[in-house]
Coordinates of C-alpha atoms in Angstrom, one line a residue:
Chain A
M21 CA 0.0 0.0 0.0
T22 CA 1.4 3.4 -0.9
A23 CA 1.4 6.1 1.8
I24 CA -1.1 8.8 1.3
L25 CA -1.7 12.3 2.6
Q26 CA -5.3 12.3 3.7
A27 CA -7.1 15.2 5.3
T28 CA -10.7 15.9 6.1
F29 CA -11.4 18.7 8.5
E30 CA -13.4 21.7 9.4
K31 CA -12.0 25.0 10.7
R32 CA -14.5 27.5 12.2
Y33 CA -14.0 31.2 12.6
R34 CA -15.8 33.4 15.0
G35 CA -18.3 35.4 12.9
G36 CA -17.2 33.9 9.6
P37 CA -18.1 30.8 7.5
A38 CA -16.5 27.5 8.4
V39 CA -13.9 26.1 6.0
R40 CA -14.4 22.5 5.1
A41 CA -11.8 20.5 3.2
A42 CA -11.3 17.0 2.0
L43 CA -8.0 16.2 0.3
E44 CA -6.1 13.1 -0.7
Q45 CA -2.8 12.9 -2.4
P46 CA 0.1 10.4 -2.5
A47 CA 2.5 11.1 0.3
E48 CA 5.5 10.0 -1.7
G49 CA 6.8 11.0 -5.1
F50 CA 6.1 14.1 -7.1
S51 CA 2.6 15.3 -7.5
V52 CA 1.0 18.7 -7.4
T53 CA -2.4 19.6 -6.1
A54 CA -3.6 23.1 -6.6
I55 CA -6.3 24.7 -4.5
L56 CA -8.0 27.2 -6.7
G57 CA -10.5 29.8 -5.7
P58 CA -11.3 33.5 -5.1
S59 CA -9.5 35.3 -2.2
G60 CA -11.4 34.8 1.0
G61 CA -12.6 31.5 -0.1
G62 CA -10.7 29.5 2.5
K63 CA -7.8 28.2 0.4
T64 CA -5.1 29.5 2.6
T65 CA -6.9 28.2 5.7
V66 CA -6.6 24.7 4.2
L67 CA -2.9 25.1 3.5
R68 CA -2.3 26.5 7.0
S69 CA -4.2 23.7 8.6
L70 CA -2.0 21.2 6.7
A71 CA 1.1 23.0 8.0
G72 CA -0.2 23.1 11.6
L73 CA -0.5 26.8 11.7
E74 CA -4.2 26.5 12.2
R75 CA -5.9 23.9 14.4
P76 CA -9.2 22.7 12.9
E77 CA -11.9 21.9 15.4
Q78 CA -13.0 18.8 13.6
G79 CA -11.5 16.1 11.5
F80 CA -8.1 14.6 10.9
I81 CA -5.0 14.9 8.9
R82 CA -2.8 11.8 8.2
F83 CA 0.5 11.7 6.4
G84 CA 1.3 8.1 5.7
P85 CA 1.4 6.3 9.0
E86 CA 1.6 9.5 11.0
T87 CA -1.4 11.3 12.5
W88 CA -0.9 15.1 12.4
L89 CA -4.3 16.0 13.6
D90 CA -7.1 14.1 15.1
A91 CA -9.5 16.5 16.6
A92 CA -11.7 13.9 18.3
R93 CA -8.7 12.4 20.2
G94 CA -7.0 15.8 20.8
V95 CA -4.0 14.9 18.7
F96 CA -2.2 17.9 17.2
L97 CA 1.4 17.9 15.9
P98 CA 3.0 21.3 15.9
P99 CA 4.3 22.7 12.6
S100 CA 7.9 22.3 13.7
R101 CA 7.5 18.5 13.9
R102 CA 5.6 17.9 10.6
G103 CA 8.7 17.9 8.4
I104 CA 7.1 20.3 5.9
G105 CA 8.3 23.2 3.7
Y106 CA 6.0 26.2 3.6
M107 CA 6.4 29.2 1.3
F108 CA 4.4 32.3 2.4
Q109 CA 2.7 34.5 -0.1
E110 CA 5.0 37.5 0.7
Y111 CA 7.9 35.0 1.4
A112 CA 8.4 36.0 5.0
L113 CA 12.2 36.1 4.7
F114 CA 14.2 36.9 7.8
G115 CA 15.3 40.5 7.3
H116 CA 18.1 40.2 9.9
L117 CA 19.8 37.4 8.1
T118 CA 21.6 37.1 4.8
V119 CA 20.5 35.0 1.9
S120 CA 22.6 32.0 2.9
Q121 CA 21.6 32.3 6.6
N122 CA 18.0 32.4 5.5
V123 CA 18.5 29.3 3.3
G124 CA 20.4 27.5 6.1
F125 CA 17.9 28.5 8.9
G126 CA 16.1 25.2 9.0
L127 CA 19.4 23.2 9.0
S128 CA 20.4 24.2 12.5
G129 CA 20.4 20.6 13.6
S130 CA 23.0 19.4 11.1
P131 CA 26.8 19.8 11.5
A132 CA 28.3 23.0 10.2
G133 CA 30.0 21.3 7.2
A134 CA 26.9 19.5 6.0
R135 CA 24.9 22.7 6.4
R136 CA 27.3 24.7 4.4
R137 CA 27.3 22.2 1.6
R138 CA 23.5 22.0 1.5
V139 CA 23.2 25.8 1.4
G140 CA 25.7 25.9 -1.4
E141 CA 23.8 23.3 -3.4
M142 CA 20.5 25.1 -2.9
L143 CA 22.0 28.5 -3.9
D144 CA 23.4 27.0 -7.1
L145 CA 20.2 25.2 -8.0
M146 CA 18.3 28.5 -7.5
R147 CA 21.0 30.6 -9.3
L148 CA 21.5 32.6 -6.1
G149 CA 25.2 32.0 -5.7
A150 CA 26.1 35.7 -6.2
M151 CA 23.5 36.8 -3.7
A152 CA 24.7 34.7 -0.8
G153 CA 25.9 37.6 1.4
R154 CA 23.1 40.0 0.6
F155 CA 20.1 40.8 2.8
P156 CA 16.5 40.1 1.6
R157 CA 15.7 43.8 1.2
Q158 CA 18.5 44.1 -1.4
L159 CA 16.8 41.5 -3.7
S160 CA 14.3 41.7 -6.5
G161 CA 10.9 40.1 -6.1
G162 CA 11.9 37.1 -8.2
E163 CA 15.1 36.6 -6.2
Q164 CA 13.2 36.8 -2.9
Q165 CA 10.8 34.1 -4.2
R166 CA 13.8 31.8 -5.1
V167 CA 15.3 32.4 -1.6
A168 CA 12.0 31.5 0.0
L169 CA 11.7 28.4 -2.1
A170 CA 15.4 27.4 -1.4
R171 CA 14.8 27.9 2.3
A172 CA 11.7 25.8 2.4
L173 CA 13.4 23.0 0.3
A174 CA 16.9 23.0 1.9
R175 CA 15.9 20.8 4.8
K176 CA 14.3 18.2 2.4
P177 CA 10.7 18.5 3.6
R178 CA 8.3 15.6 3.0
L179 CA 5.5 17.8 1.9
L180 CA 5.8 21.3 0.2
L181 CA 3.1 23.8 0.8
L182 CA 3.1 27.0 -1.4
D183 CA 0.8 29.9 -0.7
E184 CA 0.2 31.9 -4.0
P185 CA 3.8 31.1 -5.1
L186 CA 3.8 33.6 -8.0
S187 CA 1.3 36.2 -7.1
A188 CA 3.7 38.7 -5.6
L189 CA 5.7 38.9 -8.8
D190 CA 5.3 41.2 -11.8
G191 CA 4.0 40.0 -15.2
P192 CA 7.1 38.9 -17.1
T193 CA 8.9 37.4 -14.1
R194 CA 5.8 35.5 -13.3
T195 CA 5.4 34.0 -16.7
E196 CA 9.1 32.9 -16.6
L197 CA 8.9 31.4 -13.2
R198 CA 5.6 29.7 -13.9
R199 CA 7.4 27.8 -16.7
E200 CA 10.4 27.0 -14.5
L201 CA 8.6 26.0 -11.3
R202 CA 7.2 22.6 -12.2
P203 CA 10.4 21.1 -13.6
L204 CA 12.2 22.5 -10.6
L205 CA 9.8 21.0 -8.0
K206 CA 9.9 17.7 -9.8
Q207 CA 13.6 17.2 -8.9
F208 CA 12.6 17.1 -5.2
D209 CA 10.3 14.2 -5.8
I210 CA 7.8 15.2 -3.0
P211 CA 4.1 16.0 -2.9
V212 CA 3.3 19.7 -3.3
V213 CA 0.1 21.4 -2.4
L214 CA -0.3 25.0 -3.6
V215 CA -2.9 27.7 -3.3
T216 CA -3.7 30.1 -6.1
H217 CA -6.4 32.4 -7.4
D218 CA -5.0 32.3 -10.9
H219 CA -6.4 29.5 -13.1
T220 CA -3.5 29.5 -15.6
E221 CA -1.2 28.9 -12.6
A222 CA -3.2 26.0 -11.5
L223 CA -3.4 24.5 -14.9
S224 CA 0.3 24.9 -15.7
L225 CA 1.5 23.6 -12.3
A226 CA -0.9 21.1 -11.0
D227 CA -1.9 17.5 -11.7
R228 CA -5.0 17.7 -9.5
V229 CA -7.2 20.8 -8.8
L230 CA -9.5 21.5 -5.9
V231 CA -11.8 24.4 -6.6
M232 CA -12.8 26.2 -3.4
D233 CA -15.5 28.8 -2.9
R234 CA -16.9 30.2 0.3
G235 CA -15.2 27.6 2.5
V236 CA -16.2 24.5 0.6
I237 CA -14.7 22.4 -2.1
V238 CA -17.0 22.8 -5.1
Q239 CA -15.1 20.5 -7.4
S240 CA -12.0 18.4 -7.4
G241 CA -10.3 16.1 -9.9
P242 CA -7.5 15.9 -12.5
A243 CA -6.6 19.4 -13.8
G244 CA -7.8 18.7 -17.4
E245 CA -11.1 17.4 -16.1
V246 CA -11.9 20.2 -13.8
F247 CA -11.0 22.8 -16.4
G248 CA -12.6 20.9 -19.3
H249 CA -15.8 19.9 -17.5
P250 CA -16.6 22.4 -14.8
A251 CA -19.3 20.8 -12.7
S252 CA -21.3 24.0 -12.4
L253 CA -21.5 27.5 -13.7
S254 CA -19.8 28.9 -10.6
V255 CA -16.9 26.6 -11.1
A256 CA -16.8 27.5 -14.8
R257 CA -16.6 31.2 -13.7
L258 CA -13.9 30.4 -11.1
V259 CA -11.7 28.5 -13.6
G260 CA -12.2 31.2 -16.2
V261 CA -11.7 29.2 -19.2
E262 CA -14.3 26.6 -20.0
N263 CA -12.8 25.1 -23.0
V264 CA -9.6 23.3 -22.2
L265 CA -8.9 20.7 -24.9
A266 CA -6.0 18.3 -25.1
G267 CA -3.9 19.1 -28.1
V268 CA -0.6 18.4 -29.7
V269 CA 1.6 21.0 -31.4
R270 CA 2.3 19.9 -35.0
G271 CA 4.5 22.9 -35.9
V272 CA 5.3 26.5 -35.3
S273 CA 6.1 29.1 -37.9
E274 CA 6.3 32.8 -37.6
G275 CA 4.7 32.9 -34.2
L276 CA 1.8 30.8 -35.3
A277 CA 1.4 27.3 -34.0
T278 CA -0.7 24.5 -35.6
V279 CA -2.3 22.4 -33.0
Q280 CA -4.1 19.1 -33.5
V281 CA -7.2 18.7 -31.4
G282 CA -9.1 15.5 -32.2
L283 CA -9.4 15.6 -36.0
A284 CA -9.3 19.3 -36.3
R285 CA -6.3 21.5 -36.7
L286 CA -6.3 24.9 -35.0
L287 CA -4.1 27.9 -35.5
A288 CA -2.9 29.7 -32.4
V289 CA -0.7 32.7 -31.8
V290 CA 2.2 31.8 -29.5
E291 CA 4.2 34.2 -27.4
E292 CA 6.6 31.7 -26.0
P293 CA 8.0 28.6 -27.6
V294 CA 5.8 25.5 -27.3
E295 CA 6.0 21.9 -28.4
G296 CA 4.5 18.6 -27.8
D297 CA 1.4 18.1 -25.6
V298 CA -0.5 21.2 -24.7
H299 CA -3.7 22.4 -23.1
V300 CA -5.6 24.4 -25.6
C301 CA -7.6 27.1 -23.7
I302 CA -10.4 29.0 -25.3
R303 CA -12.8 31.3 -23.4
P304 CA -16.4 30.7 -24.4
E305 CA -17.0 34.4 -25.0
D306 CA -14.2 34.2 -27.7
V307 CA -16.1 31.6 -29.8
L308 CA -18.4 33.1 -32.5
L309 CA -21.2 31.1 -34.0
Q310 CA -22.2 31.2 -37.6
K311 CA -25.2 29.5 -39.2
G312 CA -25.4 29.0 -43.0
P313 CA -22.8 29.9 -45.6
L314 CA -19.5 31.2 -44.3
P315 CA -18.6 34.8 -45.0
Q316 CA -15.1 36.0 -45.6
S317 CA -13.8 36.3 -42.0
S318 CA -10.6 37.2 -40.3
A319 CA -11.1 34.4 -37.8
R320 CA -8.5 31.7 -38.8
N321 CA -10.3 28.7 -37.2
H322 CA -13.6 27.4 -38.6
L323 CA -15.0 24.4 -36.8
P324 CA -18.2 22.8 -38.0
G325 CA -20.3 21.2 -35.2
T326 CA -23.7 20.3 -33.9
V327 CA -25.5 22.1 -31.0
V328 CA -25.7 19.7 -28.1
S329 CA -27.3 21.9 -25.4
L330 CA -28.4 25.4 -24.7
A331 CA -28.3 26.9 -21.1
I332 CA -29.7 30.3 -20.4
D333 CA -27.8 32.3 -17.9
G334 CA -29.2 35.8 -17.5
P335 CA -28.7 37.8 -20.7
L336 CA -26.3 35.1 -22.0
V337 CA -26.7 31.6 -23.4
R338 CA -24.1 28.9 -23.1
V339 CA -24.1 26.9 -26.2
T340 CA -22.4 23.5 -26.1
L341 CA -21.2 22.2 -29.4
D342 CA -20.0 18.9 -30.6
C343 CA -17.1 19.5 -33.0
G344 CA -15.5 16.1 -32.6
F345 CA -14.7 17.4 -29.2
E346 CA -16.8 19.5 -26.8
L347 CA -16.7 23.3 -27.3
T348 CA -18.7 25.8 -25.3
A349 CA -19.6 29.3 -26.6
T350 CA -21.3 32.1 -24.8
I351 CA -23.6 34.3 -26.9
T352 CA -26.3 36.8 -26.1
R353 CA -30.0 35.8 -26.1
P354 CA -30.9 38.2 -28.9
A355 CA -28.1 36.6 -31.0
L356 CA -29.6 33.2 -30.3
E357 CA -33.1 34.3 -31.3
D358 CA -31.8 35.9 -34.5
M359 CA -30.0 32.7 -35.6
A360 CA -32.9 30.6 -34.4
V361 CA -30.5 27.9 -33.3
R362 CA -31.9 24.8 -31.6
E363 CA -30.4 21.6 -30.3
T364 CA -29.1 19.3 -33.1
H365 CA -28.7 22.2 -35.5
G366 CA -25.5 22.5 -37.4
V367 CA -23.4 25.6 -36.9
T368 CA -19.8 26.7 -37.5
A369 CA -17.7 28.0 -34.6
L370 CA -15.2 30.8 -35.5
I371 CA -12.2 31.4 -33.3
K372 CA -9.5 33.9 -33.8
A373 CA -5.9 32.6 -33.6
T374 CA -5.3 35.2 -30.9
A375 CA -8.1 33.8 -28.7
I376 CA -6.4 30.4 -28.3
H377 CA -4.1 30.1 -25.5
L378 CA -1.6 27.2 -25.2
L379 CA -0.2 25.9 -22.0
P380 CA 2.3 23.0 -21.7
R381 CA 0.6 19.8 -20.6
Chain B
M29 CA 31.6 62.9 45.5
D30 CA 30.5 59.8 47.4
W31 CA 32.4 57.0 45.6
T32 CA 30.9 54.3 47.8
A33 CA 27.4 55.5 46.9
L34 CA 28.3 55.6 43.2
W35 CA 29.7 52.0 43.3
L36 CA 26.6 50.8 45.2
T37 CA 24.3 52.5 42.7
L38 CA 26.1 51.0 39.7
R39 CA 25.9 47.5 41.3
L40 CA 22.2 47.9 42.1
A41 CA 21.5 49.2 38.5
L42 CA 23.5 46.4 36.9
C43 CA 21.9 43.6 39.0
T44 CA 18.4 45.0 38.5
T45 CA 18.9 45.2 34.7
A46 CA 20.4 41.7 34.4
I47 CA 17.6 40.1 36.5
L48 CA 14.9 42.1 34.6
L49 CA 16.4 40.8 31.3
V50 CA 16.0 37.2 32.5
L51 CA 12.5 37.7 34.1
G52 CA 11.2 40.3 31.7
L53 CA 11.8 38.5 28.3
P54 CA 9.6 35.5 29.1
L55 CA 7.0 37.7 30.8
A56 CA 6.9 40.1 27.9
H57 CA 6.7 37.2 25.4
W58 CA 3.7 35.9 27.3
L59 CA 2.0 39.3 27.4
A60 CA 2.6 39.8 23.7
N61 CA 1.2 36.4 22.6
S62 CA -1.2 35.2 25.2
R63 CA -4.9 35.2 24.4
W64 CA -6.0 34.6 28.0
R65 CA -9.1 36.7 28.7
F66 CA -7.8 37.9 32.1
K67 CA -4.4 39.0 30.7
F68 CA -5.3 42.6 31.4
L69 CA -5.0 41.8 35.1
V70 CA -1.4 40.9 34.7
E71 CA -0.8 43.9 32.4
S72 CA -2.3 46.2 35.1
V73 CA -0.1 44.7 37.8
V74 CA 3.0 45.1 35.7
A75 CA 2.2 48.8 34.9
M76 CA 1.2 49.7 38.5
P77 CA 4.7 51.0 39.5
L78 CA 4.4 53.6 36.8
I79 CA 1.6 55.4 38.7
L80 CA 1.9 54.3 42.3
P81 CA 3.8 56.8 44.5
P82 CA 7.2 55.1 45.3
T83 CA 6.5 55.5 49.0
V84 CA 3.3 53.4 48.7
L85 CA 5.1 50.8 46.7
G86 CA 8.0 50.9 49.2
F87 CA 5.7 50.6 52.1
Y88 CA 4.0 47.5 50.8
L89 CA 7.3 46.0 49.8
L90 CA 8.7 46.7 53.3
V91 CA 5.7 44.9 54.9
A92 CA 5.8 42.1 52.3
L93 CA 9.5 41.5 52.8
G94 CA 9.6 42.1 56.6
P95 CA 10.2 39.4 59.2
H96 CA 6.5 38.9 59.8
S97 CA 5.7 38.0 56.2
P98 CA 6.2 34.5 54.6
V99 CA 8.6 35.9 52.0
G100 CA 10.6 37.6 54.7
R101 CA 10.7 34.5 57.0
F102 CA 11.7 32.3 54.0
W103 CA 14.5 34.6 53.1
E104 CA 15.7 34.9 56.7
G105 CA 15.6 31.1 57.0
L106 CA 17.6 30.8 53.8
T107 CA 20.3 33.4 54.4
G108 CA 20.2 34.2 58.1
S109 CA 19.5 37.9 57.6
P110 CA 16.3 39.8 57.0
L111 CA 15.6 41.5 53.6
P112 CA 14.8 45.1 54.6
F113 CA 17.7 47.4 55.1
T114 CA 20.0 45.2 53.0
F115 CA 21.3 45.3 49.5
A116 CA 19.2 42.3 48.6
G117 CA 16.2 44.1 49.9
I118 CA 16.6 47.2 47.8
L119 CA 17.4 45.0 44.8
V120 CA 14.0 43.3 45.1
G121 CA 12.3 46.6 45.5
S122 CA 14.2 48.0 42.5
I123 CA 13.2 45.0 40.3
V124 CA 9.6 45.4 41.2
C125 CA 9.4 49.1 40.6
N126 CA 11.4 48.8 37.3
L127 CA 9.2 46.0 35.9
P128 CA 7.2 48.2 33.6
F129 CA 10.2 50.0 32.3
A130 CA 11.7 46.8 31.0
V131 CA 8.6 44.7 30.2
Q132 CA 6.6 47.3 28.3
P133 CA 9.2 48.1 25.7
F134 CA 10.0 44.3 25.4
A135 CA 6.4 43.4 24.9
A136 CA 5.7 46.2 22.4
S137 CA 8.6 45.1 20.3
F138 CA 7.7 41.5 20.4
A139 CA 4.2 42.3 19.4
S140 CA 5.5 44.2 16.4
V141 CA 7.5 41.3 15.0
D142 CA 5.7 40.0 11.9
R143 CA 3.7 37.0 12.8
R144 CA 4.6 35.2 9.6
L145 CA 8.3 35.3 10.4
V146 CA 7.6 33.4 13.6
E147 CA 5.4 30.9 11.7
A148 CA 8.0 30.6 9.0
S149 CA 10.5 29.6 11.6
W150 CA 8.1 26.9 13.1
C151 CA 7.7 25.5 9.6
L152 CA 11.4 25.3 9.3
G153 CA 11.4 22.9 12.2
Q154 CA 12.3 25.3 14.9
S155 CA 10.7 24.9 18.3
R156 CA 8.9 27.8 20.0
L157 CA 11.9 28.5 22.2
R158 CA 14.4 28.4 19.4
T159 CA 12.1 30.6 17.3
F160 CA 12.0 33.1 20.2
L161 CA 15.8 33.2 20.4
R162 CA 16.5 33.2 16.7
V163 CA 13.8 35.3 15.3
T164 CA 11.8 37.3 17.9
V165 CA 14.7 38.5 20.0
P166 CA 17.0 39.6 17.2
L167 CA 14.2 41.4 15.5
S168 CA 13.3 43.1 18.8
R169 CA 16.7 44.2 19.7
A170 CA 15.9 47.9 19.6
G171 CA 13.0 47.4 22.0
I172 CA 15.0 45.2 24.3
L173 CA 17.8 47.7 24.5
T174 CA 15.3 50.5 25.2
G175 CA 13.9 48.4 28.1
L176 CA 17.3 47.7 29.5
V177 CA 18.5 51.3 29.3
L178 CA 15.3 52.6 30.8
S179 CA 15.5 50.2 33.8
F180 CA 19.2 50.9 34.3
A181 CA 18.7 54.7 34.2
H182 CA 15.6 54.6 36.3
T183 CA 17.3 52.4 39.0
V184 CA 20.1 54.9 39.2
G185 CA 17.6 57.6 39.9
E186 CA 15.2 55.7 42.2
F187 CA 14.7 57.3 45.5
G188 CA 11.4 56.6 47.3
V189 CA 11.4 52.8 47.2
V190 CA 15.1 52.5 48.1
L191 CA 14.6 54.8 51.1
M192 CA 11.5 52.9 52.3
I193 CA 13.0 49.5 52.1
G194 CA 16.7 50.2 52.5
G195 CA 16.8 53.1 54.8
N196 CA 19.9 55.1 54.2
I197 CA 22.9 53.0 55.3
P198 CA 26.2 54.1 53.8
G199 CA 27.8 51.3 51.7
V200 CA 24.7 49.1 52.0
T201 CA 21.6 50.9 50.8
R202 CA 22.7 54.5 50.3
T203 CA 22.5 55.2 46.6
L204 CA 23.5 58.4 44.8
S205 CA 20.1 59.9 44.9
L206 CA 19.9 59.3 48.6
A207 CA 23.4 60.9 48.9
I208 CA 22.2 64.0 47.2
Y209 CA 19.2 64.2 49.6
D210 CA 21.6 63.8 52.6
D211 CA 24.0 66.5 51.3
V212 CA 21.1 69.0 50.9
Q213 CA 19.8 68.2 54.4
A214 CA 23.4 68.8 55.7
L215 CA 23.5 72.1 53.7
D216 CA 26.5 70.7 51.7
Y217 CA 25.2 72.2 48.4
R218 CA 28.6 71.7 46.7
A219 CA 28.6 67.9 47.1
A220 CA 24.9 67.8 46.1
A221 CA 25.7 69.9 43.0
Q222 CA 28.6 67.6 42.0
T223 CA 26.6 64.4 42.3
S224 CA 23.6 65.9 40.6
L225 CA 25.7 67.0 37.7
V226 CA 27.1 63.5 37.3
L227 CA 23.5 62.0 37.3
L228 CA 22.4 64.7 34.8
A229 CA 25.3 64.0 32.4
F230 CA 24.7 60.2 32.8
A231 CA 21.0 60.5 31.9
F232 CA 21.7 62.8 28.9
V233 CA 24.5 60.6 27.5
T234 CA 22.5 57.4 27.9
L235 CA 19.5 58.8 26.1
C236 CA 21.6 60.2 23.3
L237 CA 23.4 56.9 22.8
T238 CA 20.1 55.0 22.9
Y239 CA 18.3 57.2 20.4
A240 CA 21.3 57.3 18.1
W241 CA 21.6 53.5 18.1
R242 CA 17.9 53.0 17.6
K243 CA 18.0 55.3 14.6
K244 CA 20.8 53.2 13.2
A245 CA 19.1 50.0 13.9
A246 CA 15.9 51.3 12.3
T247 CA 17.6 52.3 9.1
A248 CA 20.0 49.3 8.9

């Protein structure tokens, strides 16, 4: 039997809603679970409870054979004895210590020589060698983030917890680190739980996604499934993109990628090099529907399909199409009435190449 | 200049400051972090010497430490001599009346340490005690220094409590501030002026050094 991290608990706040969570993940080997949701939705409480920084009133947390929390029996292991790594949203670096002292902070139990070697290893891995003697306030946001990660990983934790790992960074640094983070974490071969409000972050970093809203988990499952098949409208809104299709890049030329999705080939604008398996993300409001003969159009992607279902949502209608794969479009009610589209009707979906977003899979 | 009184005063101030460092840090840590609902009672007791007349404080201490009290009897059984009118006696009085001068700056600086840094240390496997010593104390050094300097300086200037508990015995309980009082009573204004000037200069230099260091610590 493989060891698992298993947590089911409830944390109550005075005057606020309770946070309920249920989570299961292998306790060994590399895997990433992302807890996705709006701020104030209880995600950080879940992460803090796993760390032992909050003590839920009900439930249990088990890590392999160890019990970290068993509210009914009064068992509670303090954070210092859980063997975890925790990265805070604003990094929480020690301002009175240098970069290497920060990274070595958790290694105080090991002999000086081993500690120095480990700190050196971590600084090299994070490309922080030149910063060793500096203080945190002398570093850029991206460098601080790497110090915080190095500090959390230096003592070889058994579980890594990341609170909004990229949200304190500016745009370009963030995109760059988002690409680097997963391969980097993979080297440590440990389970990772991260919290984010950014669905692209969840999709590009995680294997499994838990969507949380107002203290409850509204959906959980493999990333592709949660993004591809939101269980409800509220989840669909939280994950932002409703159309997440599995695709394979067939070629890139002059900034345009040809992606195979099912039998169809789509053209997408790419800002950074991509290859191989990708998630093809299309927001439903970016899908135009056309009935009858096709006009000359600037949209590069034309997908013939059949209307599977219509769901009215206020002034908008969500139209689900079968184009060989499932595609959702959002159009206005007057548009629907003008086109007189019904279920089983044939339509063509038009998507501009700029509206298709590719994420490595 | 009464050199015996100066030496006695320095000894008293150093001992008071050292003991307050040991007692004050854990007490301040508790005050800064406890969520006990009756914490305000302890806070009030600690702050009391700030507003009580030193004679009132001195009177109660004299009674509490005297040979008819349990504390007094215990001490006498232990050392063979009573507490009042001894150096140990004025040291106890001095510690009690300086408690707020040490504990309040300590607690204020502990409370201002970013909570997340403490949590980060826990998550890096450090116990509460190690976290206190490696994170909270270094980040509170300005407040700790302020508390120590205030206690030291205030002990040097303490008059009422020392007089009530210690009397005015040369070489045993007669501190500089008592010496000044004695000199004035004896109409020896020259000696009083000398000693006063020493104390004035001491107070000024101490405060200048503290503020300069605090400014440096704040901008570093």
